[in-house]
JSON list of C-alpha atoms in Angstrom, two decimals:
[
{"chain": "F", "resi": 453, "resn": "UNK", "atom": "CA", "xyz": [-138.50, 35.86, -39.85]},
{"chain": "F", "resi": 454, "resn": "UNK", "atom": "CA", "xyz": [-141.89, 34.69, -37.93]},
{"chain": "F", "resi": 455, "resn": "UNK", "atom": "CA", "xyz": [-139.41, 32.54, -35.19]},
{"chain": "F", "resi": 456, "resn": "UNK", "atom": "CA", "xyz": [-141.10, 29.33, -36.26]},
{"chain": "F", "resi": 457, "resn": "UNK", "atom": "CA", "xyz": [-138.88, 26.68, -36.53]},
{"chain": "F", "resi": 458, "resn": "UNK", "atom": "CA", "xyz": [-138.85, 25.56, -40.60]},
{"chain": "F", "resi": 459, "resn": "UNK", "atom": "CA", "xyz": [-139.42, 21.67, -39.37]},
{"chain": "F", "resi": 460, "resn": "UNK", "atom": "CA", "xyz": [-141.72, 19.82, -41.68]},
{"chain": "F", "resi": 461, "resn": "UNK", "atom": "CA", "xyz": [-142.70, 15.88, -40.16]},
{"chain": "F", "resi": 462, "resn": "UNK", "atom": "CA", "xyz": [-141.17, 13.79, -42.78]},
{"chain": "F", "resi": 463, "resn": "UNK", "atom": "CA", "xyz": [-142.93, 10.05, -41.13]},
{"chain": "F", "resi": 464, "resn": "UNK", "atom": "CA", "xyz": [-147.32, 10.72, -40.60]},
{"chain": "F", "resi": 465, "resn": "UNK", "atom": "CA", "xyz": [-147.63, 7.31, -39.27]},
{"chain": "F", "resi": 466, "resn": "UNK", "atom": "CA", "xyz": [-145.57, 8.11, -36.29]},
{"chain": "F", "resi": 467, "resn": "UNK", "atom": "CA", "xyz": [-147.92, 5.26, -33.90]},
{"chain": "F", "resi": 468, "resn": "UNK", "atom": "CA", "xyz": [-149.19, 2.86, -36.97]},
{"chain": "F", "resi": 469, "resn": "UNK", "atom": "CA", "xyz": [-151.66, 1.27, -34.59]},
{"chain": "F", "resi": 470, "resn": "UNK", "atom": "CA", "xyz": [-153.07, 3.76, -33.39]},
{"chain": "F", "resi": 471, "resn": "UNK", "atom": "CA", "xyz": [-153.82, 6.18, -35.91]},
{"chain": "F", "resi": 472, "resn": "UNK", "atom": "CA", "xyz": [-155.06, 3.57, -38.14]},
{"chain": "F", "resi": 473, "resn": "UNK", "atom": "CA", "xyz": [-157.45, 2.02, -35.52]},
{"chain": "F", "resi": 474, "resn": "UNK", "atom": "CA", "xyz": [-158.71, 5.70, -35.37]},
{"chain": "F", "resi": 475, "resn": "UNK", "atom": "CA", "xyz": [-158.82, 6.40, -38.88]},
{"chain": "F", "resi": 476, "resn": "UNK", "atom": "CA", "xyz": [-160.78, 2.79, -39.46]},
{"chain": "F", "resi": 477, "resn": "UNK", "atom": "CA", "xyz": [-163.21, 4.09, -37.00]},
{"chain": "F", "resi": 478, "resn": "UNK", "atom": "CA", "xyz": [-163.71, 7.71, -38.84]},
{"chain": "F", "resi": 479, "resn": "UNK", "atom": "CA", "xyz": [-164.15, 5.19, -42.13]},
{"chain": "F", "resi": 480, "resn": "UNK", "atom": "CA", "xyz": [-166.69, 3.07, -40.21]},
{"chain": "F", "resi": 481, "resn": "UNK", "atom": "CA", "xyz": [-168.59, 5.86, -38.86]},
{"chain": "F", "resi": 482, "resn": "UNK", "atom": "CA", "xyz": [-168.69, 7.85, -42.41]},
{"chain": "F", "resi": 483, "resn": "UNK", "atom": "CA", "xyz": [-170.10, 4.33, -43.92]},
{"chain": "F", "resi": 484, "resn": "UNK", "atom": "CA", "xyz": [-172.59, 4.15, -41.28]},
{"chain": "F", "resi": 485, "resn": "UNK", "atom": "CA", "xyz": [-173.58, 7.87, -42.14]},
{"chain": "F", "resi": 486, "resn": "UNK", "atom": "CA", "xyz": [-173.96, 7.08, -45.81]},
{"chain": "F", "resi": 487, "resn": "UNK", "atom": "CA", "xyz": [-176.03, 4.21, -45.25]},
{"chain": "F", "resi": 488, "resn": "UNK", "atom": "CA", "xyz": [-178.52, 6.46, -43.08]},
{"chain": "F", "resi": 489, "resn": "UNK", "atom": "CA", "xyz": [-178.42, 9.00, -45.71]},
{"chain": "F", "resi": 490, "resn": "UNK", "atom": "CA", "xyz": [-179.12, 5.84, -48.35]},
{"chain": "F", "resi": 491, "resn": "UNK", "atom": "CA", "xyz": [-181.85, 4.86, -45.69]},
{"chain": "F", "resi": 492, "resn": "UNK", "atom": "CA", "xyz": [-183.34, 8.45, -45.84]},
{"chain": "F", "resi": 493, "resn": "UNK", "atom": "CA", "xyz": [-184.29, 7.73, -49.37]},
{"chain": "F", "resi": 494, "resn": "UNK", "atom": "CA", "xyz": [-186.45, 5.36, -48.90]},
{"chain": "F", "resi": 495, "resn": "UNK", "atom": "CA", "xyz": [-188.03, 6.20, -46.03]},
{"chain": "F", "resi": 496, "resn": "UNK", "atom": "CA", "xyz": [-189.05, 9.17, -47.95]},
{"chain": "F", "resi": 497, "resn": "UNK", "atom": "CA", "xyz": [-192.09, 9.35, -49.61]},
{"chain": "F", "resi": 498, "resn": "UNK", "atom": "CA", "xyz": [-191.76, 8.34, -53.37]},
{"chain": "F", "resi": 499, "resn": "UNK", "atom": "CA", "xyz": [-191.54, 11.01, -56.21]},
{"chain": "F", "resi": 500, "resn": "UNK", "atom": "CA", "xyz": [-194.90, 10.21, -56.92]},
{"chain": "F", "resi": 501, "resn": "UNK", "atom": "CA", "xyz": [-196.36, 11.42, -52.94]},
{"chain": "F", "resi": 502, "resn": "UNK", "atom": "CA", "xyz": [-194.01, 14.13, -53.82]},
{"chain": "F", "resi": 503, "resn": "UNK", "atom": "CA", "xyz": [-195.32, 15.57, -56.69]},
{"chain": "F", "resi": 504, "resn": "UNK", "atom": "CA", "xyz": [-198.85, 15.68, -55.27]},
{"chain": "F", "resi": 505, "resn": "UNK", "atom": "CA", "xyz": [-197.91, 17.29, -52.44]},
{"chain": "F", "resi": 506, "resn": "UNK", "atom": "CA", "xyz": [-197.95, 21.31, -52.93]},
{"chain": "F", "resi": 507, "resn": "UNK", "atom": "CA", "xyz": [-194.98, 23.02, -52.09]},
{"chain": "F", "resi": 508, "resn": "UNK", "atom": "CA", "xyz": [-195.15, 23.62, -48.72]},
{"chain": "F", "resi": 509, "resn": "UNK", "atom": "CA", "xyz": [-195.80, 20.68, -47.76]},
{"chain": "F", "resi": 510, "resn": "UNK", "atom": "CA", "xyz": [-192.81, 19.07, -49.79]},
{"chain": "F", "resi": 511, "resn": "UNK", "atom": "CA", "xyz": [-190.49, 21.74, -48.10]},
{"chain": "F", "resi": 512, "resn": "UNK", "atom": "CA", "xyz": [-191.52, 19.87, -44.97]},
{"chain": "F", "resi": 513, "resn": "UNK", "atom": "CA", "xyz": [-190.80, 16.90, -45.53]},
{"chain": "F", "resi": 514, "resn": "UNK", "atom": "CA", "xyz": [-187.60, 17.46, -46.61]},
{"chain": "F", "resi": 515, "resn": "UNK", "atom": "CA", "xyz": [-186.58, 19.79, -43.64]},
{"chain": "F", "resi": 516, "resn": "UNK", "atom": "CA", "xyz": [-187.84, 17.59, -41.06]},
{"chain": "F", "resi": 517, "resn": "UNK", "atom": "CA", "xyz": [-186.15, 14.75, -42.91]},
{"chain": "F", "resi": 518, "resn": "UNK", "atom": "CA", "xyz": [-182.96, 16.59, -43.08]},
{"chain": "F", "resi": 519, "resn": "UNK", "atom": "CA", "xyz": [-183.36, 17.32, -39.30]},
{"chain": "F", "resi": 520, "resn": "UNK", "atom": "CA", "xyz": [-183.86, 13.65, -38.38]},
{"chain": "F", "resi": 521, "resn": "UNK", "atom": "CA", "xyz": [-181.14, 12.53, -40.65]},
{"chain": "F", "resi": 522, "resn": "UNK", "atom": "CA", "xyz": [-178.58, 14.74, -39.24]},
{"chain": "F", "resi": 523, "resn": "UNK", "atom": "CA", "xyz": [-179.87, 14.30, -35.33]},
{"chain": "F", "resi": 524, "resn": "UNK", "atom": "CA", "xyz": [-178.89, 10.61, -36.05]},
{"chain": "F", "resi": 525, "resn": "UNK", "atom": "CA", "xyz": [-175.70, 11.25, -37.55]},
{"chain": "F", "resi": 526, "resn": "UNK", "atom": "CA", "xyz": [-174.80, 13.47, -34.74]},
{"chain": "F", "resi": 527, "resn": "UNK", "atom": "CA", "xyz": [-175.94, 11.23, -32.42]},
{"chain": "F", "resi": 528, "resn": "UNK", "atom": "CA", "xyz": [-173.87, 8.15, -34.01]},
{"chain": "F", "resi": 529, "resn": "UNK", "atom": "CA", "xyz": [-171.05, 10.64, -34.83]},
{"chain": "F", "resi": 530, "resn": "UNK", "atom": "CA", "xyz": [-170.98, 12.04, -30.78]},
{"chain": "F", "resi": 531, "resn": "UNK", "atom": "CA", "xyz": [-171.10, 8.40, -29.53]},
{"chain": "F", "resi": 532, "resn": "UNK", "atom": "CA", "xyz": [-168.21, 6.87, -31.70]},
{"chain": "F", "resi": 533, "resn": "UNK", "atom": "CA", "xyz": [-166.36, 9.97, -30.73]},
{"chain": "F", "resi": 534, "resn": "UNK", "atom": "CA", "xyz": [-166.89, 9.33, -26.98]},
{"chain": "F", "resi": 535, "resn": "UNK", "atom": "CA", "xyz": [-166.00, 5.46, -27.45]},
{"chain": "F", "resi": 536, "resn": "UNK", "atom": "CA", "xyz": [-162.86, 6.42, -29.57]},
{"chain": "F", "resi": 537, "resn": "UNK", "atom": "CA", "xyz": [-161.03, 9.48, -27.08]},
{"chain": "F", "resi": 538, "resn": "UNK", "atom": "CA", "xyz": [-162.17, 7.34, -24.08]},
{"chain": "F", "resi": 539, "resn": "UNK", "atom": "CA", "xyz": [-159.83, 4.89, -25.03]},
{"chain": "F", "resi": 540, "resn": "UNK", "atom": "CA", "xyz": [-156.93, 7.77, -25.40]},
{"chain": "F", "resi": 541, "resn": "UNK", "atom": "CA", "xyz": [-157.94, 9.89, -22.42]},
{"chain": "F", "resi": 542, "resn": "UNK", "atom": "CA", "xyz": [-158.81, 7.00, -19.72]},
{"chain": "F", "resi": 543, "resn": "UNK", "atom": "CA", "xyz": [-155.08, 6.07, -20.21]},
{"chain": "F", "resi": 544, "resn": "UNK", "atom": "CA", "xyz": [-153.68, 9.40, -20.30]},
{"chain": "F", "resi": 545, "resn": "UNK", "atom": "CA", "xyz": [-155.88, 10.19, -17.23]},
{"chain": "F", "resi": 546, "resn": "UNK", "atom": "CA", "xyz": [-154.66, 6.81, -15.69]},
{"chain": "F", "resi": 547, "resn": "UNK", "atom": "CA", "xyz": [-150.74, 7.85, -16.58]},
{"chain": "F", "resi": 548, "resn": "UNK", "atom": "CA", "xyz": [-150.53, 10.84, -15.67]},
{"chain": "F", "resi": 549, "resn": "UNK", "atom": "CA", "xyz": [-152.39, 9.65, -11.77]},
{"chain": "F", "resi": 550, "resn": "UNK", "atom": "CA", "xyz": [-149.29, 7.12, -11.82]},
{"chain": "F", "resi": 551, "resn": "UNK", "atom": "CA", "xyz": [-146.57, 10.47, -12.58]},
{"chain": "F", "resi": 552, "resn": "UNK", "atom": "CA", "xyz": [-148.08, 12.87, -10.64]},
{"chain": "F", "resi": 553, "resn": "UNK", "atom": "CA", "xyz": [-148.07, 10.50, -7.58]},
{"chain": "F", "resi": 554, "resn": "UNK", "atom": "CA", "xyz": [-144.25, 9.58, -8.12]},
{"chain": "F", "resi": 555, "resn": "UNK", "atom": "CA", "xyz": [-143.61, 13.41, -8.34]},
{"chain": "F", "resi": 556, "resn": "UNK", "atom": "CA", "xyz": [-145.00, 13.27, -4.85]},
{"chain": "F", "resi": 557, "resn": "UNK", "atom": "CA", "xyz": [-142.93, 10.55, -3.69]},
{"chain": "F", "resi": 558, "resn": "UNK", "atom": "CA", "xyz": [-145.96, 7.74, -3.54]},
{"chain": "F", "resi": 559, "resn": "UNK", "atom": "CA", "xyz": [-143.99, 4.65, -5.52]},
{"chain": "F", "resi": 560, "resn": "UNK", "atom": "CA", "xyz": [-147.10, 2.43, -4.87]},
{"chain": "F", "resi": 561, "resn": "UNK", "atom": "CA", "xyz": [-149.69, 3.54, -7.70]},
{"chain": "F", "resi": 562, "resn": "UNK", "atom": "CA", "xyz": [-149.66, 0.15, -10.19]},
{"chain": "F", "resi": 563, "resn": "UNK", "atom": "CA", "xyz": [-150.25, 1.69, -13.51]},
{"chain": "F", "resi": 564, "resn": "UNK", "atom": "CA", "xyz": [-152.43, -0.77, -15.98]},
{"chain": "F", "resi": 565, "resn": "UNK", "atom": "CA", "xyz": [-154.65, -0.52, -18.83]},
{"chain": "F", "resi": 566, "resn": "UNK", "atom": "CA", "xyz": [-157.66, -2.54, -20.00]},
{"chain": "F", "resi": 567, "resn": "UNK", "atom": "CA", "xyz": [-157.01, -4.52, -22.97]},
{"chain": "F", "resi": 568, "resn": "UNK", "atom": "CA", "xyz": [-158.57, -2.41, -25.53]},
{"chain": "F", "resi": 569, "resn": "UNK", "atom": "CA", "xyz": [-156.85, 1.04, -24.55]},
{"chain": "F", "resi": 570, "resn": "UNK", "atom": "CA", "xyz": [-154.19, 2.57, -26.60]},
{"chain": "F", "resi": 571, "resn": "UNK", "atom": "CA", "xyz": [-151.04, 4.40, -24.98]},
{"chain": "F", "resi": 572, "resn": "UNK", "atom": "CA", "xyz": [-149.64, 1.07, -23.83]},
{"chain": "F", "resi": 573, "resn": "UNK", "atom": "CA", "xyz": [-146.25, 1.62, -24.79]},
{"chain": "F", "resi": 574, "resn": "UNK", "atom": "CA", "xyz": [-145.95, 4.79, -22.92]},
{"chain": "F", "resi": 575, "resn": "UNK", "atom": "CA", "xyz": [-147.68, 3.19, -20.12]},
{"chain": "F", "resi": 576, "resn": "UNK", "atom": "CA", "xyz": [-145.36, 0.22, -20.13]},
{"chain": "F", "resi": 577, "resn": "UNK", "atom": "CA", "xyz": [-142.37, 3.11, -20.22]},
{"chain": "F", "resi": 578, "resn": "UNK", "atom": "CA", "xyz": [-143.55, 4.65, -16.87]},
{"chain": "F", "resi": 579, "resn": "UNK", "atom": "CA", "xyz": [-144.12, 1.42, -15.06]},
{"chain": "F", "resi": 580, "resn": "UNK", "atom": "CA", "xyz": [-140.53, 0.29, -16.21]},
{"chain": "F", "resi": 581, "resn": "UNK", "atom": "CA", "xyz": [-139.39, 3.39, -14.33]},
{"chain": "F", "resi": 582, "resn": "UNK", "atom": "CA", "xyz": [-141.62, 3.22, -11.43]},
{"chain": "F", "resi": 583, "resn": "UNK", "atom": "CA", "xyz": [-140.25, -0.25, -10.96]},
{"chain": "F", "resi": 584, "resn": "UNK", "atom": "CA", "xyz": [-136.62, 1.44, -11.70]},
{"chain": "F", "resi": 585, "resn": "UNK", "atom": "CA", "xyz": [-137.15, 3.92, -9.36]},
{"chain": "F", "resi": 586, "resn": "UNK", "atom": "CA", "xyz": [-138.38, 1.84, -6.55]},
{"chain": "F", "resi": 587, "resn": "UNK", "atom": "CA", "xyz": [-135.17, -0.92, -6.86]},
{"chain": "F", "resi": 588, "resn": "UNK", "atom": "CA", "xyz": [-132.83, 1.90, -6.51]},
{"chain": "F", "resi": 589, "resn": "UNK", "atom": "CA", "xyz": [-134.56, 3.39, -3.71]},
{"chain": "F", "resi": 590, "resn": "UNK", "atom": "CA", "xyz": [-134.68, 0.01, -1.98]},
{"chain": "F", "resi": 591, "resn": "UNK", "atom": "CA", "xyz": [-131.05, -0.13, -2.60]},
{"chain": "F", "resi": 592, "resn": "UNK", "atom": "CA", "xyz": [-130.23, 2.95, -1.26]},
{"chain": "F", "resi": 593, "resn": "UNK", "atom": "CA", "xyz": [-132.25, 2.18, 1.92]},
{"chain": "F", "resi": 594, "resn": "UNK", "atom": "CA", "xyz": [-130.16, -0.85, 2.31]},
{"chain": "F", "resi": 595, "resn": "UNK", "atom": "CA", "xyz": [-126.91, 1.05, 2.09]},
{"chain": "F", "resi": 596, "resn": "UNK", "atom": "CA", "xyz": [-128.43, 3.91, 4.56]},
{"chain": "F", "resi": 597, "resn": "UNK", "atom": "CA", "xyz": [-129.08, 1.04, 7.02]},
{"chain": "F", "resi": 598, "resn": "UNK", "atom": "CA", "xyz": [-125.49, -0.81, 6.50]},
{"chain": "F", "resi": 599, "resn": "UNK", "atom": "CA", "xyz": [-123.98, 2.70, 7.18]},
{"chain": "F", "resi": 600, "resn": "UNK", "atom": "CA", "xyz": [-126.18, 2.90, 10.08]},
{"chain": "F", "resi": 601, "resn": "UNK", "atom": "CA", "xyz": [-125.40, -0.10, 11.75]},
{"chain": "F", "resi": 602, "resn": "UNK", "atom": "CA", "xyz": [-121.58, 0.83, 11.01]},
{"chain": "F", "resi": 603, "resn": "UNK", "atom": "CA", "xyz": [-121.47, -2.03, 8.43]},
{"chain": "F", "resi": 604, "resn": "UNK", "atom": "CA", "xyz": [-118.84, 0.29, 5.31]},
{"chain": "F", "resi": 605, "resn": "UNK", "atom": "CA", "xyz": [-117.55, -3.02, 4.03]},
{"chain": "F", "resi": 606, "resn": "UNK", "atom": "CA", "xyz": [-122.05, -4.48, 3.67]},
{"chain": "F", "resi": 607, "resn": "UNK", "atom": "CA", "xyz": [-122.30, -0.73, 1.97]},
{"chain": "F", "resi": 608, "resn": "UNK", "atom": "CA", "xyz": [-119.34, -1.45, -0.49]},
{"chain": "F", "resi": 609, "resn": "UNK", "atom": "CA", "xyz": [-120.54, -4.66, -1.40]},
{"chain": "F", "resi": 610, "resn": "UNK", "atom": "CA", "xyz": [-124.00, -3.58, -1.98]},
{"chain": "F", "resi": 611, "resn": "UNK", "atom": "CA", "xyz": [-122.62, -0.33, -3.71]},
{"chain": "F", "resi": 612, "resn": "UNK", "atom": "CA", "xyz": [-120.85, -2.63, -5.88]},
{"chain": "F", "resi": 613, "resn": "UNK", "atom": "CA", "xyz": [-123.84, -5.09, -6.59]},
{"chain": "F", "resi": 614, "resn": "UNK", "atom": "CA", "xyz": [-125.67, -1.63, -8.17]},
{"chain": "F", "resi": 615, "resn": "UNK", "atom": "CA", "xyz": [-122.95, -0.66, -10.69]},
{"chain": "F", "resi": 616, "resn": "UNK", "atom": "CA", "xyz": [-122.99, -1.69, -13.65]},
{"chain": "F", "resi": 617, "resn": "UNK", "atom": "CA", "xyz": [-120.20, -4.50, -14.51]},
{"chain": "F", "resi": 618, "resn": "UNK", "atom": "CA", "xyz": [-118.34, -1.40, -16.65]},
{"chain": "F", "resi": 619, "resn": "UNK", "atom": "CA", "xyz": [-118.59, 0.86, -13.70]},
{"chain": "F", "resi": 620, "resn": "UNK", "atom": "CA", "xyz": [-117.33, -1.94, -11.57]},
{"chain": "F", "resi": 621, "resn": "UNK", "atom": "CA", "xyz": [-114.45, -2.61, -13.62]},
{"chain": "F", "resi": 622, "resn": "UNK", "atom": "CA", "xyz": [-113.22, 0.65, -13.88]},
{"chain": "F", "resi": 623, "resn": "UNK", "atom": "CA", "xyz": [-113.55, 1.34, -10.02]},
{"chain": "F", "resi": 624, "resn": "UNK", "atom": "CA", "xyz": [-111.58, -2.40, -9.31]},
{"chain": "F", "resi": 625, "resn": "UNK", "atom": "CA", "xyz": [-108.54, -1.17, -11.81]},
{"chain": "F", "resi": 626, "resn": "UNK", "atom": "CA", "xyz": [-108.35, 2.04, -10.03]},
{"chain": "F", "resi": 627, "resn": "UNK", "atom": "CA", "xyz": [-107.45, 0.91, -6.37]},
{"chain": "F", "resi": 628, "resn": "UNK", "atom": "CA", "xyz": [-104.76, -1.50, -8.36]},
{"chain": "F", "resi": 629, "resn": "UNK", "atom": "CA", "xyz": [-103.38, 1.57, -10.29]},
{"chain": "F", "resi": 630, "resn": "UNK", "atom": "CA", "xyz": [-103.45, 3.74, -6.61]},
{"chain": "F", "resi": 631, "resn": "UNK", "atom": "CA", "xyz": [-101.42, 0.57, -5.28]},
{"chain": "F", "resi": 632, "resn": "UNK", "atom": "CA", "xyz": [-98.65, 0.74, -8.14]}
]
């Protein structure tokens, strides 16, 4: 037995949107490489210039047209490339500025995107609990300060404001039942 686990992924589209913005681009970039390649042809000389030129000079051509072709696919293929993972990594840079500063304790980083980035759902997850985070802190500072002041029955009552109407339920029937 190697130790891996035997787990196959059943679903490939796991984000639709982004993996088939990505895989347009890959589409639109291999397109754009053809039609330099088609482009190639006719900047080459005809078969005519090509048959009067001796050998070595036909070898030429065609290397330094191979090397010009491929330089400008490269070139095109680098750029997209940069375009396409900026628009993953600037949010993944920008998320994980916004987690690492919470670890840390600093509640104030905003987390937001620009408009064309992917990632926004996760992004929209950790600003949710940034915003979680900070409400029950703020609540707990407020009951630190009641408790302070002396004020149990302003703790209680802002206790009770936090929990959940199930939790608050079941705490109310249990004072009733102690009474019985």
């Amino acid at each position: 037995m190697s130790g891996k686990p035997n787990f196959k992924r059943r679903i490939f589209l796991v984000d639709t949107k982004i993996q088939m913005t990505l895989g347009l681009y890959v589409v639109a970039v291999m397109l754009g490489i053809g039609a330099l390649y088609a482009v190639a042809f006719v900047v080459l000389p005809s078969s005519d210039a090509l048959v009067n030129m001796d050998s070595a000079q036909t070898r030429d051509v065609l290397i330094r047209g191979t090397a010009v072709y491929f330089s400008l696919a490269t070139a095109i293929l680098f750029t997209v490339t940069l375009l396409l993972t900026h628009r993953i990594a600037g949010p993944v840079y920008v998320i994980e500025r916004c987690v690492r500063a919470m670890v840390s304790g600093d509640f104030s980083v905003r987390l937001s995107l620009r408009k064309r980035d992917q990632l926004k759902s996760l992004a929209g997850l950790v600003e949710e609990l940034r915003l979680k985070i900070v409400a029950e802190h703020e609540q707990r500072t407020n009951v630190d300060a009641c408790l302070n002041e002396g004020d149990v029955e302003g703790a209680k009552e802002l206790l009770k404001a936090a929990l959940s109407p199930e939790t608050a339920d079941e705490d109310a029937a249990e004072p009733a039942a102690a009474d019985a």
